[in-house]
Tab-separated table of C-alpha atoms in Angstrom:
chain	number	residue	atom	x	y	z
A	1	MET	CA	-28.118	109.174	42.431
A	2	MET	CA	-26.789	105.821	41.237
A	3	SER	CA	-28.854	102.665	41.560
A	4	PRO	CA	-29.028	101.153	45.063
A	5	THR	CA	-26.032	99.124	46.090
A	6	ARG	CA	-24.863	97.034	49.028
A	7	VAL	CA	-22.304	98.069	51.613
A	8	ALA	CA	-20.660	96.531	54.657
A	9	LEU	CA	-20.560	98.775	57.706
A	10	PHE	CA	-17.229	98.927	59.518
A	11	ALA	CA	-18.273	100.314	62.886
A	12	THR	CA	-14.734	101.063	64.230
A	13	CYS	CA	-13.675	100.770	67.868
A	14	LEU	CA	-14.539	104.288	69.028
A	15	ALA	CA	-17.875	104.383	67.259
A	16	ASP	CA	-18.795	100.989	68.673
A	17	GLN	CA	-17.860	101.906	72.247
A	18	PHE	CA	-18.677	105.623	72.426
A	19	TYR	CA	-20.756	106.623	69.384
A	20	ALA	CA	-23.007	103.622	68.834
A	21	GLU	CA	-25.876	105.904	67.835
A	22	ALA	CA	-23.727	107.297	65.029
A	23	CYS	CA	-23.317	103.738	63.723
A	24	ALA	CA	-27.080	103.222	63.907
A	25	ASP	CA	-27.680	106.555	62.164
A	26	THR	CA	-25.236	105.553	59.435
A	27	VAL	CA	-27.300	102.435	58.795
A	28	ARG	CA	-30.578	104.388	58.916
A	29	LEU	CA	-29.259	106.962	56.473
A	30	LEU	CA	-27.909	104.445	53.987
A	31	ARG	CA	-31.101	102.389	54.066
A	32	HIS	CA	-33.128	105.558	53.588
A	33	LEU	CA	-31.131	106.097	50.401
A	34	GLY	CA	-31.931	102.599	49.178
A	35	VAL	CA	-28.632	100.981	50.127
A	36	ALA	CA	-28.587	97.492	51.660
A	37	VAL	CA	-26.305	97.353	54.705
A	38	ASP	CA	-24.471	94.297	56.019
A	39	PHE	CA	-22.654	94.078	59.346
A	40	PRO	CA	-19.922	91.429	59.324
A	41	GLU	CA	-19.775	90.274	62.930
A	42	GLY	CA	-16.143	89.226	62.796
A	43	GLN	CA	-14.912	92.820	62.474
A	44	THR	CA	-12.567	94.290	65.056
A	45	CYS	CA	-9.902	97.028	65.133
A	46	CYS	CA	-8.507	98.209	61.788
A	47	GLY	CA	-5.005	98.060	63.269
A	48	GLN	CA	-4.285	101.778	63.336
A	49	PRO	CA	-3.194	102.071	67.013
A	50	SER	CA	-0.694	99.230	66.624
A	51	HIS	CA	0.511	100.594	63.286
A	52	ASN	CA	1.022	104.089	64.702
A	53	SER	CA	2.925	102.770	67.717
A	54	GLY	CA	5.297	100.684	65.614
A	55	HIS	CA	3.921	97.237	66.493
A	56	ARG	CA	3.957	96.044	62.912
A	57	ASP	CA	3.264	92.363	63.564
A	58	ASP	CA	0.193	93.146	65.667
A	59	ALA	CA	-1.023	95.660	63.109
A	60	LEU	CA	-0.517	93.253	60.224
A	61	ARG	CA	-2.487	90.542	62.040
A	62	MET	CA	-5.455	92.905	62.394
A	63	VAL	CA	-5.089	94.149	58.823
A	64	ARG	CA	-5.198	90.602	57.455
A	65	HIS	CA	-8.174	89.764	59.649
A	66	THR	CA	-10.024	92.851	58.411
A	67	ILE	CA	-9.286	91.921	54.806
A	68	ASP	CA	-10.728	88.463	55.420
A	69	VAL	CA	-13.845	89.835	57.139
A	70	PHE	CA	-14.637	92.282	54.328
A	71	HIS	CA	-13.258	90.333	51.376
A	72	ASP	CA	-16.605	89.977	49.584
A	73	ALA	CA	-18.018	93.444	50.388
A	74	GLU	CA	-18.956	95.551	47.374
A	75	TYR	CA	-18.150	98.667	49.398
A	76	VAL	CA	-16.993	99.225	52.977
A	77	VAL	CA	-18.333	102.362	54.658
A	78	LEU	CA	-17.051	103.800	57.947
A	79	PRO	CA	-18.366	106.643	60.123
A	80	SER	CA	-14.729	107.602	60.631
A	81	GLY	CA	-12.221	109.456	58.502
A	82	SER	CA	-9.391	108.194	60.690
A	83	CYS	CA	-10.025	104.466	60.260
A	84	ALA	CA	-10.977	104.916	56.610
A	85	GLY	CA	-7.666	106.737	56.205
A	86	MET	CA	-5.821	103.792	57.728
A	87	ILE	CA	-7.370	101.382	55.232
A	88	ARG	CA	-7.101	103.670	52.222
A	89	GLY	CA	-3.618	104.905	53.026
A	90	HIS	CA	-1.772	101.905	54.449
A	91	TYR	CA	-3.446	98.567	53.675
A	92	GLY	CA	-1.921	98.288	50.223
A	93	GLN	CA	1.562	98.835	51.590
A	94	LEU	CA	1.045	96.458	54.503
A	95	ALA	CA	-0.840	93.634	52.804
A	96	GLY	CA	-0.145	93.879	49.092
A	97	LYS	CA	-2.775	93.253	46.446
A	98	LYS	CA	-5.568	92.172	48.795
A	99	GLY	CA	-4.988	95.194	50.994
A	100	GLN	CA	-5.029	97.514	48.002
A	101	GLN	CA	-8.238	95.976	46.690
A	102	LEU	CA	-9.991	96.558	50.013
A	103	SER	CA	-8.656	100.104	50.221
A	104	GLU	CA	-10.180	100.942	46.838
A	105	ARG	CA	-13.624	99.830	48.040
A	106	THR	CA	-13.468	101.688	51.365
A	107	TYR	CA	-15.052	105.090	52.025
A	108	GLU	CA	-15.762	107.473	54.869
A	109	LEU	CA	-19.537	108.019	55.062
A	110	SER	CA	-19.854	111.506	53.533
A	111	GLN	CA	-17.317	110.583	50.866
A	112	PHE	CA	-19.408	107.543	49.922
A	113	LEU	CA	-22.636	109.551	49.804
A	114	VAL	CA	-21.180	112.148	47.460
A	115	GLU	CA	-18.653	110.229	45.347
A	116	VAL	CA	-20.425	106.891	44.958
A	117	LEU	CA	-24.133	107.639	45.408
A	118	GLY	CA	-24.024	111.144	43.961
A	119	VAL	CA	-26.068	112.605	46.824
A	120	GLU	CA	-26.267	116.396	46.872
A	121	SER	CA	-29.183	116.985	49.213
A	122	LEU	CA	-30.706	114.877	51.975
A	123	GLY	CA	-33.628	116.980	53.181
A	124	SER	CA	-34.257	120.127	55.205
A	125	GLY	CA	-34.132	118.763	58.736
A	126	LEU	CA	-31.265	121.042	59.782
A	127	GLN	CA	-33.032	124.233	58.763
A	128	GLY	CA	-32.122	127.068	61.135
A	129	GLN	CA	-29.212	125.199	62.770
A	130	THR	CA	-25.813	126.856	63.028
A	131	LEU	CA	-22.916	124.415	63.011
A	132	ALA	CA	-19.144	124.443	63.259
A	133	TYR	CA	-17.312	121.707	61.387
A	134	HIS	CA	-13.973	120.286	62.525
A	135	HIS	CA	-11.787	118.939	59.724
A	136	GLY	CA	-10.199	115.839	61.242
A	137	CYS	CA	-6.589	115.411	60.192
A	138	HIS	CA	-6.997	111.987	58.593
A	139	ALA	CA	-10.219	112.796	56.759
A	140	LEU	CA	-8.812	116.037	55.362
A	141	ARG	CA	-5.204	115.131	54.700
A	142	GLU	CA	-5.282	111.413	53.975
A	143	LEU	CA	-8.681	111.065	52.305
A	144	GLY	CA	-9.092	114.561	50.888
A	145	VAL	CA	-12.551	114.817	52.466
A	146	GLU	CA	-13.163	118.554	52.602
A	147	ASN	CA	-16.316	119.833	50.941
A	148	GLU	CA	-18.388	116.642	51.065
A	149	PRO	CA	-19.602	116.985	54.678
A	150	LEU	CA	-20.009	120.748	54.390
A	151	ASN	CA	-22.154	120.509	51.268
A	152	LEU	CA	-24.318	117.774	52.775
A	153	LEU	CA	-24.900	119.784	55.951
A	154	ARG	CA	-25.735	122.927	54.006
A	155	GLY	CA	-27.919	120.919	51.677
A	156	ALA	CA	-29.958	119.866	54.720
A	157	GLY	CA	-30.545	123.500	55.669
A	158	ALA	CA	-27.745	124.112	58.171
A	159	GLU	CA	-25.537	127.179	58.287
A	160	VAL	CA	-21.911	126.048	58.614
A	161	VAL	CA	-20.186	129.072	60.119
A	162	ASP	CA	-16.581	130.153	59.631
A	163	TRP	CA	-14.200	128.878	62.305
A	164	GLU	CA	-10.615	130.076	62.222
A	165	ALA	CA	-9.301	126.838	63.766
A	166	ASP	CA	-11.473	124.373	61.851
A	167	ARG	CA	-8.438	122.766	60.154
A	168	GLU	CA	-6.211	122.685	63.215
A	169	CYS	CA	-5.578	119.359	64.937
A	170	CYS	CA	-7.746	118.853	68.016
A	171	GLY	CA	-4.839	117.210	69.833
A	172	PHE	CA	-6.280	113.705	70.075
A	173	GLY	CA	-4.104	111.774	67.669
A	174	GLY	CA	-4.702	108.479	69.450
A	175	LEU	CA	-1.454	107.666	71.243
A	176	PHE	CA	-0.356	111.298	71.083
A	177	SER	CA	-2.996	112.309	73.624
A	178	THR	CA	-1.749	109.710	76.104
A	179	LYS	CA	1.966	110.270	75.553
A	180	MET	CA	1.774	114.090	75.576
A	181	PRO	CA	-1.426	114.905	77.496
A	182	GLU	CA	-0.499	118.486	78.354
A	183	VAL	CA	0.188	119.416	74.726
A	184	SER	CA	-2.893	117.504	73.616
A	185	ALA	CA	-5.126	119.374	76.071
A	186	ALA	CA	-3.640	122.734	75.080
A	187	MET	CA	-4.398	122.075	71.416
A	188	ALA	CA	-8.014	121.221	72.184
A	189	ASP	CA	-8.360	124.244	74.456
A	190	HIS	CA	-7.140	126.539	71.686
A	191	LYS	CA	-9.780	125.196	69.332
A	192	LEU	CA	-12.467	125.761	71.950
A	193	GLU	CA	-11.252	129.305	72.601
A	194	THR	CA	-11.697	130.151	68.916
A	195	LEU	CA	-15.044	128.390	68.560
A	196	PRO	CA	-17.862	130.675	67.358
A	197	ASP	CA	-21.310	130.674	68.926
A	198	VAL	CA	-23.072	127.686	67.322
A	199	ASP	CA	-25.778	125.157	68.057
A	200	ALA	CA	-23.389	122.206	67.690
A	201	VAL	CA	-19.931	121.103	66.567
A	202	THR	CA	-19.571	118.141	64.237
A	203	SER	CA	-16.886	116.053	62.554
A	204	THR	CA	-16.406	112.754	60.771
A	205	ASP	CA	-14.439	111.330	63.697
A	206	GLY	CA	-15.537	110.221	67.139
A	207	GLY	CA	-11.996	110.568	68.481
A	208	CYS	CA	-11.895	114.265	67.656
A	209	LEU	CA	-15.363	114.820	69.078
A	210	MET	CA	-14.464	112.946	72.262
A	211	GLN	CA	-11.309	115.014	72.675
A	212	MET	CA	-13.045	118.365	72.231
A	213	SER	CA	-16.163	117.496	74.214
A	214	GLY	CA	-14.013	116.170	77.063
A	215	ARG	CA	-12.141	119.449	77.305
A	216	ALA	CA	-15.384	121.404	76.997
A	217	GLN	CA	-16.898	119.438	79.874
A	218	HIS	CA	-13.765	120.032	81.920
A	219	LYS	CA	-14.122	123.764	81.351
A	220	ARG	CA	-17.918	123.632	81.732
A	221	THR	CA	-18.428	125.365	78.419
A	222	GLY	CA	-19.222	124.691	74.794
A	223	PRO	CA	-22.127	123.476	72.652
A	224	PRO	CA	-23.027	119.815	71.995
A	225	PHE	CA	-20.537	117.793	69.960
A	226	VAL	CA	-22.468	115.586	67.526
A	227	HIS	CA	-21.139	113.028	65.059
A	228	LEU	CA	-21.647	113.907	61.396
A	229	ALA	CA	-23.637	110.709	60.761
A	230	SER	CA	-26.224	111.675	63.368
A	231	LEU	CA	-26.605	115.194	61.991
A	232	LEU	CA	-26.990	113.923	58.442
A	233	TRP	CA	-29.699	111.530	59.587
A	234	ARG	CA	-31.480	114.431	61.279
A	235	GLY	CA	-31.158	116.241	57.972
A	236	VAL	CA	-33.482	113.849	56.192
A	237	GLN	CA	-36.241	114.230	58.788
């Protein structure tokens, strides 16, 4: 592991409103690893919903605000592949040099643990747990986050089982789920129909977990859906 560093936590909208414990577990985990964590209070939305819906001026206003809020952060860490993907993939194009500089310092949590801190094992707190991992579209395809969460979960003792639909979109897609709800629900239902018998399902993204858990509750079936940050924190126990 590299020497301790300092990061700024970008909580993201969904994590703040629906997965606050995942934000807290992110902080607990990083501090456990010797990392100092700041929380810039001026943070708000990364601008992804506006960007995806074509409202460029609104998106650019939020992008510039985010750049200002995190301008002096050594690293920015997010418990979200989706929002990290927005910053890494689009800020340079939208906001030039300052946007590109922030994008290069921004990481999804498991990506930061592995690529920056060099973490390979957290503990054995997940010993005996069987898990299914959902590869969120942005984390996998925009960030290239693939093996990092799997290796960390296995390193904490969990068995990550094969799931034939683990790389298929859950159907959330932000605005997609509101504009095409029937298609969105059908995509989530297909994932649930292929889900193996596990103790929990996890992912880097609260949006994906909310989508799948909502459909599971509707059908009165399925295991718990737990954010990756919370499982990794359990792993060190």
